[in-house]
PDB file of C-alpha atoms in Angstrom:
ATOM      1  CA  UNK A   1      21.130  20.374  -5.148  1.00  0.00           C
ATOM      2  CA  UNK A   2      21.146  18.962  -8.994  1.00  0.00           C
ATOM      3  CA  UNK A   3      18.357  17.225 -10.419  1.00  0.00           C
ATOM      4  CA  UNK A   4      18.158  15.147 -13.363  1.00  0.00           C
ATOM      5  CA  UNK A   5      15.123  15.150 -15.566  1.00  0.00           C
ATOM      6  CA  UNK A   6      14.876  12.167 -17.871  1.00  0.00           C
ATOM      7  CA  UNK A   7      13.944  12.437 -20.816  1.00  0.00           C
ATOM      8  CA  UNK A   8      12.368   9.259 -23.583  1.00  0.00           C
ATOM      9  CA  UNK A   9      10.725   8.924 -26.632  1.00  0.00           C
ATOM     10  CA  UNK A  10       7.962  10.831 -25.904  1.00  0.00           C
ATOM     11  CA  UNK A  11       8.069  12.342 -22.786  1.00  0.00           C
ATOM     12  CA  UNK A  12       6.325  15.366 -22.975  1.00  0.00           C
ATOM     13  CA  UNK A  13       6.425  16.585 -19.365  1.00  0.00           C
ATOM     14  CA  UNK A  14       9.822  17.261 -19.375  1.00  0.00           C
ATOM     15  CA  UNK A  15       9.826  20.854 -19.381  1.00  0.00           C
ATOM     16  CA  UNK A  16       7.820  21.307 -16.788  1.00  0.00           C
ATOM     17  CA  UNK A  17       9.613  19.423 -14.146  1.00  0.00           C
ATOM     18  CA  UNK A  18      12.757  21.166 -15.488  1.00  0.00           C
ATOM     19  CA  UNK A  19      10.812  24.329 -14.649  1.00  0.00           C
ATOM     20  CA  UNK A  20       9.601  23.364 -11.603  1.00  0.00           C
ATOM     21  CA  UNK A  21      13.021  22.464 -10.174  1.00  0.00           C
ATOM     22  CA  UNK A  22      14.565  25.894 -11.667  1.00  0.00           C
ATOM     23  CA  UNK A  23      11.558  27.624  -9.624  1.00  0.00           C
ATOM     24  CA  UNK A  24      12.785  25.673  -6.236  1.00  0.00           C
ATOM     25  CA  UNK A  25      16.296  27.403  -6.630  1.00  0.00           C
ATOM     26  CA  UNK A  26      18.062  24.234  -7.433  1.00  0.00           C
ATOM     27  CA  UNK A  27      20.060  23.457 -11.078  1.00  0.00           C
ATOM     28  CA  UNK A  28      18.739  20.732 -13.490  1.00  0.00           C
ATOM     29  CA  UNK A  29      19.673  18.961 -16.740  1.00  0.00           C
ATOM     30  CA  UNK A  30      17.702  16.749 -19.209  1.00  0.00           C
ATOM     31  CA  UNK A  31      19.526  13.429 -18.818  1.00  0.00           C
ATOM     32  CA  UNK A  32      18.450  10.791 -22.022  1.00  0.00           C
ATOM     33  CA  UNK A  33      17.394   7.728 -21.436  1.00  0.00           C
ATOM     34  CA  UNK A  34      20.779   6.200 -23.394  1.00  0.00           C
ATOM     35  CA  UNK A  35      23.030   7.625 -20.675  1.00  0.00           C
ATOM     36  CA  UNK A  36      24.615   4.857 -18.235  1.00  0.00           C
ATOM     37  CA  UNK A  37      25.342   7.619 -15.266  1.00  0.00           C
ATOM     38  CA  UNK A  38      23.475  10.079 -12.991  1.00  0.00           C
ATOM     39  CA  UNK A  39      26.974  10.821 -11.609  1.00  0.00           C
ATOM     40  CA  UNK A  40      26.689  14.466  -9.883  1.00  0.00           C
ATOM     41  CA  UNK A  41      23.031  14.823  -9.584  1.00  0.00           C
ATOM     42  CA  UNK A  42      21.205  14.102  -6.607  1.00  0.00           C
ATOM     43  CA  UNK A  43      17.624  13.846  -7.618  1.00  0.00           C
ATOM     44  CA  UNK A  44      16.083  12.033 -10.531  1.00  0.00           C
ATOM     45  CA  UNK A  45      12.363  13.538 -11.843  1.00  0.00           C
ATOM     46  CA  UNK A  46      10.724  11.146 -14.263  1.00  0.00           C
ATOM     47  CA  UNK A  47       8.444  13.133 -16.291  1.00  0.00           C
ATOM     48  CA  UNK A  48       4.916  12.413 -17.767  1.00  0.00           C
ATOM     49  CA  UNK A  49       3.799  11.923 -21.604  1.00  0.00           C
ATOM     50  CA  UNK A  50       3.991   8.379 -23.170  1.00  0.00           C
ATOM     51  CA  UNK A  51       7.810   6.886 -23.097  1.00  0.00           C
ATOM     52  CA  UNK A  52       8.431   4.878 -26.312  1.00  0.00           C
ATOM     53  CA  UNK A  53       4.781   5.793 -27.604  1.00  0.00           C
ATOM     54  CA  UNK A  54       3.505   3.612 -24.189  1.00  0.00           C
ATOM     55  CA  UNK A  55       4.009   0.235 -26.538  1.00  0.00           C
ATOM     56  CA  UNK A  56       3.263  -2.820 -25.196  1.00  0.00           C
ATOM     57  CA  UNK A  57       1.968  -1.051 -21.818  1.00  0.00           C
ATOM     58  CA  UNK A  58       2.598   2.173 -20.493  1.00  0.00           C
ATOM     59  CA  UNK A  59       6.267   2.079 -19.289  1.00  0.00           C
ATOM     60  CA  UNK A  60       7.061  -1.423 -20.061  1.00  0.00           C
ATOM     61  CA  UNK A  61       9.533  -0.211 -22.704  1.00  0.00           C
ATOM     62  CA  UNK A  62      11.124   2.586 -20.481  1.00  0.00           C
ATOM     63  CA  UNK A  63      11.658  -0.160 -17.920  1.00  0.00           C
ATOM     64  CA  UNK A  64      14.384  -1.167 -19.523  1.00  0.00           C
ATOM     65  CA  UNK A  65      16.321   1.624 -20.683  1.00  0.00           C
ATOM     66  CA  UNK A  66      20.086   1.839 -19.602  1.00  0.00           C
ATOM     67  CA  UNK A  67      19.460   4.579 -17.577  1.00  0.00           C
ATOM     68  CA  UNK A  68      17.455   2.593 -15.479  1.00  0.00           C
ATOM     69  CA  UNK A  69      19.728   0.645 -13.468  1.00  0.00           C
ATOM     70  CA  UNK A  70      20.924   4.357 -11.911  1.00  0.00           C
ATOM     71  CA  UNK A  71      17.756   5.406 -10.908  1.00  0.00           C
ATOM     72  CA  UNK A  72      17.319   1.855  -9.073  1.00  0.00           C
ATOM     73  CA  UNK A  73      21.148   2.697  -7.250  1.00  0.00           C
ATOM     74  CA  UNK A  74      19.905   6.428  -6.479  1.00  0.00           C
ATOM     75  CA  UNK A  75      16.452   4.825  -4.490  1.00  0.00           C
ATOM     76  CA  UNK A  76      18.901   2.067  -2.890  1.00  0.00           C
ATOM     77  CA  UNK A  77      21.276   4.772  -1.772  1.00  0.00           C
ATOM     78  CA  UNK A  78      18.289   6.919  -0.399  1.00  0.00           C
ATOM     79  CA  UNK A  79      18.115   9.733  -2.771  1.00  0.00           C
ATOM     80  CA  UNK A  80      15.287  11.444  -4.301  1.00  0.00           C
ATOM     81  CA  UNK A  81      13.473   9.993  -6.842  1.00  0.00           C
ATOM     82  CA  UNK A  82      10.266  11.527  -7.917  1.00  0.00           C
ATOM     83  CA  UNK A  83       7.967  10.033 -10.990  1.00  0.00           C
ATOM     84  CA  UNK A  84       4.675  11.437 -12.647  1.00  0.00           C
ATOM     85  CA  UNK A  85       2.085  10.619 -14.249  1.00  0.00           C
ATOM     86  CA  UNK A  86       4.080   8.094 -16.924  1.00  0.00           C
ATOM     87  CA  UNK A  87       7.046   8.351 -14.595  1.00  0.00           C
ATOM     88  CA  UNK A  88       4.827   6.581 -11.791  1.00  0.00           C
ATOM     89  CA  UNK A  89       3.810   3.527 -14.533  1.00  0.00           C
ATOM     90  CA  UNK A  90       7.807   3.354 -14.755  1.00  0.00           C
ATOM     91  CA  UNK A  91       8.805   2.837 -11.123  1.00  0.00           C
ATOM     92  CA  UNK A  92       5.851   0.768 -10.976  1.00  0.00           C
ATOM     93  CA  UNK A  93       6.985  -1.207 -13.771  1.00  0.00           C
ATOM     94  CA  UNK A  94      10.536  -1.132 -12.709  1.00  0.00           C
ATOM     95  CA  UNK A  95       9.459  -2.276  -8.936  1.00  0.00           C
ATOM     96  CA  UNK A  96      10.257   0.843  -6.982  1.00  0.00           C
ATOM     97  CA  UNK A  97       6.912   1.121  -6.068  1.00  0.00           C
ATOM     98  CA  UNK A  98       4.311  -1.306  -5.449  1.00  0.00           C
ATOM     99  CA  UNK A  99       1.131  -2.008  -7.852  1.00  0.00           C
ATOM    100  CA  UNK A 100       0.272  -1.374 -11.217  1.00  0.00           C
ATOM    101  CA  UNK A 101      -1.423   1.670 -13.596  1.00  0.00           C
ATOM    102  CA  UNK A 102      -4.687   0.176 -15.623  1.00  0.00           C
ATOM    103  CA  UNK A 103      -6.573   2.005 -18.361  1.00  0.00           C
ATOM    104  CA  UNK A 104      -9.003   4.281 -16.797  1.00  0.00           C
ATOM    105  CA  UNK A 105     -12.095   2.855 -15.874  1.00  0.00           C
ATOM    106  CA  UNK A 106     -14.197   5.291 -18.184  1.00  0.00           C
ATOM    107  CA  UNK A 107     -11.876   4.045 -21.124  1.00  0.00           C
ATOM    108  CA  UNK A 108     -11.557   7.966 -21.735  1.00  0.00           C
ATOM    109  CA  UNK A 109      -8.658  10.238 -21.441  1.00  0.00           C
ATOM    110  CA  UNK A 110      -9.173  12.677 -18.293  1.00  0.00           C
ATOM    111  CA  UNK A 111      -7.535  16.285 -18.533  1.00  0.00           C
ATOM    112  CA  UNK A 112      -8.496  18.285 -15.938  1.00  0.00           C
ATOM    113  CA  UNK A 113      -7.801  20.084 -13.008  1.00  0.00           C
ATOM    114  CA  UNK A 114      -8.591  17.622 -10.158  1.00  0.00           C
ATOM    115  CA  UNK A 115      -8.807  18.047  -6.270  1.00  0.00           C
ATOM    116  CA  UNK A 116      -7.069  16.090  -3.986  1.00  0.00           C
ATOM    117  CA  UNK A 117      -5.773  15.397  -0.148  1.00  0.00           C
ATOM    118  CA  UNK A 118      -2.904  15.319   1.344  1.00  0.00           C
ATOM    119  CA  UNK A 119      -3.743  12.175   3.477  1.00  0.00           C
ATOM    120  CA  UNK A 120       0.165  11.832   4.577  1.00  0.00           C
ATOM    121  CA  UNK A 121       2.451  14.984   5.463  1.00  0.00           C
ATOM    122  CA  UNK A 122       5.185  12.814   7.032  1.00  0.00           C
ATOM    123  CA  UNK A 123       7.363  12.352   3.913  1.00  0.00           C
ATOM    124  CA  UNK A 124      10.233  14.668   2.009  1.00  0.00           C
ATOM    125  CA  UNK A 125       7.816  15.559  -0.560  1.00  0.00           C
ATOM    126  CA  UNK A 126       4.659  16.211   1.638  1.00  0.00           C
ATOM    127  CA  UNK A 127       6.090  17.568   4.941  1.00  0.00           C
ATOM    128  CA  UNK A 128       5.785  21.580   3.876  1.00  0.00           C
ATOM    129  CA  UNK A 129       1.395  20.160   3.681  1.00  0.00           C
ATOM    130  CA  UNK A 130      -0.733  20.227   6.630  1.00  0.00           C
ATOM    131  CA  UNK A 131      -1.997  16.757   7.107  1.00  0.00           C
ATOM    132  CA  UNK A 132      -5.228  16.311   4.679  1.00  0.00           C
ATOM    133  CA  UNK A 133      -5.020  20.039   3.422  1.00  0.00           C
ATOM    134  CA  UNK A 134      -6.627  19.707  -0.107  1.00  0.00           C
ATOM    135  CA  UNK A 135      -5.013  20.868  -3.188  1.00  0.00           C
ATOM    136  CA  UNK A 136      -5.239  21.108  -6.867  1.00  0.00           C
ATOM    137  CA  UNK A 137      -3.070  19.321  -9.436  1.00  0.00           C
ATOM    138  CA  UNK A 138      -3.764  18.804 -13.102  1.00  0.00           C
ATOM    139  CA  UNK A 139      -4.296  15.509 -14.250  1.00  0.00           C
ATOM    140  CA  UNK A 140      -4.137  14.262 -17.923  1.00  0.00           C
ATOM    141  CA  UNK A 141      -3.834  10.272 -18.117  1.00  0.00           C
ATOM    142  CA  UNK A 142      -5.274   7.296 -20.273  1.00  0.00           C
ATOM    143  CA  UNK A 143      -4.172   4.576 -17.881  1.00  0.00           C
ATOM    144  CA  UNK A 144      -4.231   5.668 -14.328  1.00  0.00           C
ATOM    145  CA  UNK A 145      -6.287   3.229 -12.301  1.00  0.00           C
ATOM    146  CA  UNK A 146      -3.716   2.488  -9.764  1.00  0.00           C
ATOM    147  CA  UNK A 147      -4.490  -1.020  -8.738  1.00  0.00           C
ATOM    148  CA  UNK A 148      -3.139  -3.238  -5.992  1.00  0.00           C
ATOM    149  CA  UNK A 149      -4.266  -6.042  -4.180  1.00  0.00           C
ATOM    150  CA  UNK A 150      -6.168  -6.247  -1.025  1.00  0.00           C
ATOM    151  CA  UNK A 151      -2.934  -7.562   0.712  1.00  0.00           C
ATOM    152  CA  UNK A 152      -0.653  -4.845  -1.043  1.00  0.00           C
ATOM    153  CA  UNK A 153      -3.669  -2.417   0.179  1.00  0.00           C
ATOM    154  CA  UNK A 154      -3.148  -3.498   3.798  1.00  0.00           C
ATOM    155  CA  UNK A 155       0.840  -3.136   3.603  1.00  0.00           C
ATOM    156  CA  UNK A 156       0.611   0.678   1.958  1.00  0.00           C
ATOM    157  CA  UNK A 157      -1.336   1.332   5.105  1.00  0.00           C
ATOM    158  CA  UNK A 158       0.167  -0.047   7.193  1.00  0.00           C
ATOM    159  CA  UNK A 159       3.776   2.004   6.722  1.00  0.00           C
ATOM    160  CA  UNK A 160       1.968   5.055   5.893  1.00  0.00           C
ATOM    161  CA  UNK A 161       2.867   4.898   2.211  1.00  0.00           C
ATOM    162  CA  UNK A 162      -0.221   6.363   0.438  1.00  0.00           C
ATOM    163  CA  UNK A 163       0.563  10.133   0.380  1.00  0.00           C
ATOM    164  CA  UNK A 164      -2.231  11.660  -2.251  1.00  0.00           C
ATOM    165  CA  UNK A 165      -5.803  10.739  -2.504  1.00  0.00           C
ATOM    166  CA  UNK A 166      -8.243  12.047  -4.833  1.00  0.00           C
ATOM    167  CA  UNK A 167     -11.161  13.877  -3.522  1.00  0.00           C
ATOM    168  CA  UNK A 168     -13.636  13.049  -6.628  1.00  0.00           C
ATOM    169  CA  UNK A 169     -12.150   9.647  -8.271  1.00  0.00           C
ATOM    170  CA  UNK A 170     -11.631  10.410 -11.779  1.00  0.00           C
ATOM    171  CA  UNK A 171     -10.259   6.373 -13.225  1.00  0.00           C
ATOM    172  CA  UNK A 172     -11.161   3.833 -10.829  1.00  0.00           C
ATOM    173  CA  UNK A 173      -8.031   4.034  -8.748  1.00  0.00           C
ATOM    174  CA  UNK A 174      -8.097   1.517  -5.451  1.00  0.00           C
ATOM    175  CA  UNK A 175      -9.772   3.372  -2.561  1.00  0.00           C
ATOM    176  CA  UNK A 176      -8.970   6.928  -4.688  1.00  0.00           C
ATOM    177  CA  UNK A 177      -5.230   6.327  -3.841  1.00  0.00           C
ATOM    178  CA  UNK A 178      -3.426   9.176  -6.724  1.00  0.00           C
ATOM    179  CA  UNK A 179       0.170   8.887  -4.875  1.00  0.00           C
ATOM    180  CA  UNK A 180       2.245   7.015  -2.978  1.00  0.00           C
ATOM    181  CA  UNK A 181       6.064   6.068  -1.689  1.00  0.00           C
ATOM    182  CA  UNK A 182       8.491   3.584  -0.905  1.00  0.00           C
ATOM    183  CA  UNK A 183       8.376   1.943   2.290  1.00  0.00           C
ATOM    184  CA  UNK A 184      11.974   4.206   2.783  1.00  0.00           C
ATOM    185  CA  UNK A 185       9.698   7.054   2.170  1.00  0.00           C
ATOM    186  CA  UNK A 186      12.259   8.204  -0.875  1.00  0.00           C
ATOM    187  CA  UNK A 187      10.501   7.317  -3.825  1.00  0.00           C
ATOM    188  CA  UNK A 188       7.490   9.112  -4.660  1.00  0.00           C
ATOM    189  CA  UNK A 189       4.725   7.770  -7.832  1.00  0.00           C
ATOM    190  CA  UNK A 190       1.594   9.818  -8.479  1.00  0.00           C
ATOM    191  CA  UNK A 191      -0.910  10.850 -11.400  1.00  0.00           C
ATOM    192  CA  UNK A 192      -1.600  14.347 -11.066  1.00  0.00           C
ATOM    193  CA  UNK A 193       0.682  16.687 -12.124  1.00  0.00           C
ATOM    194  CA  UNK A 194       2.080  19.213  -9.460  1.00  0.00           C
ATOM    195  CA  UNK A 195       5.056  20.292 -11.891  1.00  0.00           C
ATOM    196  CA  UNK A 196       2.319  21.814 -13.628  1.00  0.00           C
ATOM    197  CA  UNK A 197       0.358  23.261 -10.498  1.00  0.00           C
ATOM    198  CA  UNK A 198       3.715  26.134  -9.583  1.00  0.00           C
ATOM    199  CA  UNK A 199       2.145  29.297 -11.302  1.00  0.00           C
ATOM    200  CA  UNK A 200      -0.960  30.831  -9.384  1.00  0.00           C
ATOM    201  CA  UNK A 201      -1.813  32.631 -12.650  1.00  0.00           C
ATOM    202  CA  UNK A 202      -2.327  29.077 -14.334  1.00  0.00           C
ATOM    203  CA  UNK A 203      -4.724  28.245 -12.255  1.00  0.00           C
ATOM    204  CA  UNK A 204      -3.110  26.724  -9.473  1.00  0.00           C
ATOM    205  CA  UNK A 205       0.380  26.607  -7.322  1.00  0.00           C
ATOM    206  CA  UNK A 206      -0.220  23.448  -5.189  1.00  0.00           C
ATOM    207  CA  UNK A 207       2.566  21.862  -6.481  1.00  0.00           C
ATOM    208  CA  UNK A 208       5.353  24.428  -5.571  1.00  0.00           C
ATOM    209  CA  UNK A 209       5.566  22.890  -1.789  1.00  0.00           C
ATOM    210  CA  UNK A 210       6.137  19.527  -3.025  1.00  0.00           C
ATOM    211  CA  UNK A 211       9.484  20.450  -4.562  1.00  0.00           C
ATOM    212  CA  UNK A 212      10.653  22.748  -2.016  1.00  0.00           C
ATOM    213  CA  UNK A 213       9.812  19.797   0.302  1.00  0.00           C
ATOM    214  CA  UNK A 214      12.133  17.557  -1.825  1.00  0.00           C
ATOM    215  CA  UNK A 215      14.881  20.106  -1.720  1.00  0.00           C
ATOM    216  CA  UNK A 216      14.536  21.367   2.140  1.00  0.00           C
ATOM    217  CA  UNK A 217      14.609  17.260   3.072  1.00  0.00           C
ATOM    218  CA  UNK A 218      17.799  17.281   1.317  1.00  0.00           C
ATOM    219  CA  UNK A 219      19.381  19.609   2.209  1.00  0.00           C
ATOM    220  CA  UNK A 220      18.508  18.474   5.550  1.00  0.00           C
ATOM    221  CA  UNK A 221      20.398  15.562   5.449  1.00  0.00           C
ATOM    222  CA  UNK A 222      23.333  17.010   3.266  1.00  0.00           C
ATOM    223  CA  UNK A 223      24.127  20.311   4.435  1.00  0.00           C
TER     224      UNK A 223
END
């Protein structure tokens, strides 16, 4: 398995996904956001930091870069695509997923190590959890109130896409919801950071069961 990690003016995350796929045993590349092809690669990580210097609104630039249009064809075609932190305001932005990031409600940038649950462990990136096993991810975001609608609410729900729920709201997100999928169960959008939760001595290794969930799903389905 390949993945590509994106990179934009001003990601900042970037290295840390590319780590965290190189820990998984799989092979990675930065792919820019000028590129027009994800040809060979089979998974597409969309880092965190602040794409384009988060003019406008966070992601609403990266929206429409030209790589773009291939991450769309790899969640049509049922590949991988995972986004963080900024990379979950772009699939928002780019309709992947469904709702929207807003500033957080404190109007203060939270960095911090924050505790969550697993509230869904039927998906390729949660199905090495136990259902609602808590965990600890770093977060570090100025705009991530995830916000939907009553109605949207009711849909997520309904086809089990809200994966990752904070156990102590830290921004005013809807009913504490920090991640969620695609209704295909593919695409994956959250706040906290578990690229940066892979080394015990850091603090934390949470995150290192969400990638080898990505890569044991594929392989799954490709080997």
């Amino acid at each position: 398995m390949k993945f590509a990690v994106l990179k934009f003016p001003g990601s900042n995350c970037d290295r840390d996904m590319y780590n965290a796929a190189l820990k998984t045993g799989v092979e990675a590349d930065y792919v820019d956001y000028r590129n027009t092809s994800l040809a060979g690669y089979d998974g597409v990580l969309i880092p965190g930091g602040f794409s384009f210097g988060d003019y406008l609104r966070s992601g609403a630039m990266a929206s429409v870069a030209p790589i773009i249009n291939e991450v769309k064809r790899f969640a049509d075609e049922g590949k991988p695509v995972l986004g963080v932190c900024n990379g979950f305001q772009i699939l928002t932005e780019i309709g992947l997923l469904p709702g929207a990031l807003l500033h957080n409600d404190s109007h203060l940038f939270v960095s911090r190590n924050e505790s969550l649950k697993i509230v869904n462990n039927q998906t390729p990136f949660t199905n090495l959890y136990e259902e609602n096993e808590d965990v600890i991810y770093p977060v570090a975001h100025g705009e991530g109130h995830y916000y939907c609608t009553d109605a949207m609410y009711k849909d997520l729900e309904a086809n089990n896409q809200i994966i990752l729920k904070y156990n102590e709201n830290p921004n005013g997100s809807y009913n504490d919801i920090a991640g969620i999928v695609n209704e295909q169960g593919n695409v994956c959008g959250m706040m906290p950071h578990p690229e940066r939760a892979i080394e015990s001595i850091l603090g934390t290794d949470s995150g290192v069961k969400l990638f080898e969930a990505m890569v044991n799903s594929w392989r799954e389905q490709n080997v």
